[in-house]
Short mmCIF file of C-alpha atoms in Angstrom, two decimals:
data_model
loop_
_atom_site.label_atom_id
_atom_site.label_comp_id
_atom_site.label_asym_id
_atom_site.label_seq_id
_atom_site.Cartn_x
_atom_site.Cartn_y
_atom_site.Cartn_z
CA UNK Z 1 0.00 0.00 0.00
CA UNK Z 2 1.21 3.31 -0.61
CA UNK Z 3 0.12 7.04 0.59
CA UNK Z 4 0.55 9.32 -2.14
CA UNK Z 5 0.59 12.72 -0.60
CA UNK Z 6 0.00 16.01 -3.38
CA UNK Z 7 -2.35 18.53 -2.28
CA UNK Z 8 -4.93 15.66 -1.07
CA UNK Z 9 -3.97 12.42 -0.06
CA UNK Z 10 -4.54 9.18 -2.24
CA UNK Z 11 -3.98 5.38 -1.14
CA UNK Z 12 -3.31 3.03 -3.34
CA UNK Z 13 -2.27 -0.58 -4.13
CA UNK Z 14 1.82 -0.74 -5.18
CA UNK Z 15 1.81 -2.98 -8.07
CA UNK Z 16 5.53 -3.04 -9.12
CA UNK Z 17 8.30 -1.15 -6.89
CA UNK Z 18 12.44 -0.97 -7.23
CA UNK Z 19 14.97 1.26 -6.88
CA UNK Z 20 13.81 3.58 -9.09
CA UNK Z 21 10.53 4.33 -7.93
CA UNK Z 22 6.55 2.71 -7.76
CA UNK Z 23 4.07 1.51 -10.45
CA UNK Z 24 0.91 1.68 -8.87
CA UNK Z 25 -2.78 1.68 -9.25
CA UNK Z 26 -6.18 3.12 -7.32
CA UNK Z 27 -9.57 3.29 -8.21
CA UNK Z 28 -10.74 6.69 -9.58
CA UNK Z 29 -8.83 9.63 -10.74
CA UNK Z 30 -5.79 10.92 -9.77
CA UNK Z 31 -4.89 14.34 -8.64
CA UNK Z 32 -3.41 16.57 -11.36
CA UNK Z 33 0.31 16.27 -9.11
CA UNK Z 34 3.07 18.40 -11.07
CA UNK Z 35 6.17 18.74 -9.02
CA UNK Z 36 7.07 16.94 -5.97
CA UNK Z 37 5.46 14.53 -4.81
CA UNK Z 38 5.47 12.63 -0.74
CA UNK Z 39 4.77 8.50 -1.08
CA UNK Z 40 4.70 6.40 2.56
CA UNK Z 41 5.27 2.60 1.54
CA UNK Z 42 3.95 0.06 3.55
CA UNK Z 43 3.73 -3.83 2.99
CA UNK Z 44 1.70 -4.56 6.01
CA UNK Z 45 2.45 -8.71 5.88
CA UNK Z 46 6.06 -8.12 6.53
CA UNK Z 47 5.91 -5.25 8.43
CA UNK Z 48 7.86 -2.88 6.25
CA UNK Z 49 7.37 1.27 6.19
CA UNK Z 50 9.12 4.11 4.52
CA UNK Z 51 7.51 7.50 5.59
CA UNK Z 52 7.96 10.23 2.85
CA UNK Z 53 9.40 9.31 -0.19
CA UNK Z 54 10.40 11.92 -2.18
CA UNK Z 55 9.30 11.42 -5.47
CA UNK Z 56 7.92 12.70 -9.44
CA UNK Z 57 4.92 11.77 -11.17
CA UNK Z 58 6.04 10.22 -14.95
CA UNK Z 59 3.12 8.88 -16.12
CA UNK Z 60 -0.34 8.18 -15.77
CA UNK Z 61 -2.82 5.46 -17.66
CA UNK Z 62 -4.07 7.27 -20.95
CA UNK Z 63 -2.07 10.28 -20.41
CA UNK Z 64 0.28 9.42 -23.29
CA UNK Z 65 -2.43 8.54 -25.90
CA UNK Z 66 -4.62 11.64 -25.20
CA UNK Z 67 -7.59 9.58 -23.94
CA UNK Z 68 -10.00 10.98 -21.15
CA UNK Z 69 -9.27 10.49 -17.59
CA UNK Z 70 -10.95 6.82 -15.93
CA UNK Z 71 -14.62 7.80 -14.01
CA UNK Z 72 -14.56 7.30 -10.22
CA UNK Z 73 -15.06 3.96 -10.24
CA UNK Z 74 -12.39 2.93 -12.52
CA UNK Z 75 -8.83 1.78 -11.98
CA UNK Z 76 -5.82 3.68 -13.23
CA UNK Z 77 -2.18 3.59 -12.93
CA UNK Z 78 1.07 5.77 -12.91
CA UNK Z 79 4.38 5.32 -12.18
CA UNK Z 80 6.44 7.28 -9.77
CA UNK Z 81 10.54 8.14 -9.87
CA UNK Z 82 11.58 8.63 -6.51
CA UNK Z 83 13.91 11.44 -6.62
CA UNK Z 84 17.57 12.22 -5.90
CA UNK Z 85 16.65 14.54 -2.78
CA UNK Z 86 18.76 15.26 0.11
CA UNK Z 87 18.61 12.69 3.23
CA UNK Z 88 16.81 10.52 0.56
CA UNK Z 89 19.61 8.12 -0.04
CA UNK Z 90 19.42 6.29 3.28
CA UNK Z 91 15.85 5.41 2.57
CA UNK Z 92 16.38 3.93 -0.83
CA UNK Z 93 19.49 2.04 1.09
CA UNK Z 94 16.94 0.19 3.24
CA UNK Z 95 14.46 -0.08 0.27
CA UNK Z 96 17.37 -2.06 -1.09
CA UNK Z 97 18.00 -4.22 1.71
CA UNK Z 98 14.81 -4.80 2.25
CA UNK Z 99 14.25 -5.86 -1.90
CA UNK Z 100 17.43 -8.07 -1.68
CA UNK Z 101 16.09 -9.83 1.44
CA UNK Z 102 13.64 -11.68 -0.35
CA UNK Z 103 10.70 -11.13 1.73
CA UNK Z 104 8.13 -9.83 -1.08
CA UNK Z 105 9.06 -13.19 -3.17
CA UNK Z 106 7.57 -14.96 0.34
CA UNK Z 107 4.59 -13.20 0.49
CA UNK Z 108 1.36 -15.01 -0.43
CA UNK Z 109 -0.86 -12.32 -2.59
CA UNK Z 110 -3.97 -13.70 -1.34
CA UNK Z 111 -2.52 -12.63 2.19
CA UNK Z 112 -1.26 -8.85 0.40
CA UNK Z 113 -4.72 -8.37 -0.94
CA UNK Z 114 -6.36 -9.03 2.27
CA UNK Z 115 -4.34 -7.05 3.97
CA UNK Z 116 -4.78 -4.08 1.73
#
């Protein structure tokens, strides 16, 4: 799960992460986010957080091919870059760590999706 913080405040379900940032996907639209952006990561089974991710919007579902925005009820998808920022580099250390230890490859998704 993921807090995407931009004005208001989004959650939504991380469908891909590395070191390079977040793929991931909520129902209904999101917020027009220029600029910076805040992300908290959590994977709840495991117990894992990151509070404040610094990070950059790069694309959003249907942005590239002109088409209209989803309705409320729809899914959509971007795909953040988390950002070179000062202090930042610790964090993406222990993302890291945390990647290389195997524990998402573990994790049942049944179990992710109920926790979610």
């Amino acid at each position: 799960m993921a807090i995407v913080q931009s004005g208001l405040s989004a959650v939504a379900r991380i469908k891909d992460i590395s070191l390079g940032g977040l793929r991931l996907e909520r129902f209904g639209r999101w917020e027009e986010a220029s600029g910076e952006l805040s992300v908290d990561i959590m994977v709840k089974p495991v117990g894992f957080f990151l509070a404040e991710m610094r990070c950059e919007m790069v694309w959003r579902q249907g942005s590239a091919s002109g088409s209209k925005a989803p309705l409320r009820g729809e899914r959509q998808t971007c795909g953040v870059r988390f950002l070179d920022a000062p202090g930042q580099q610790a964090k993406i250390e222990l993302l890291g760590e945390f990647l290389r230890s195997g524990a998402l490859e573990s994790l049942d998704p049944e179990a992710c999706r109920l926790a979610i």
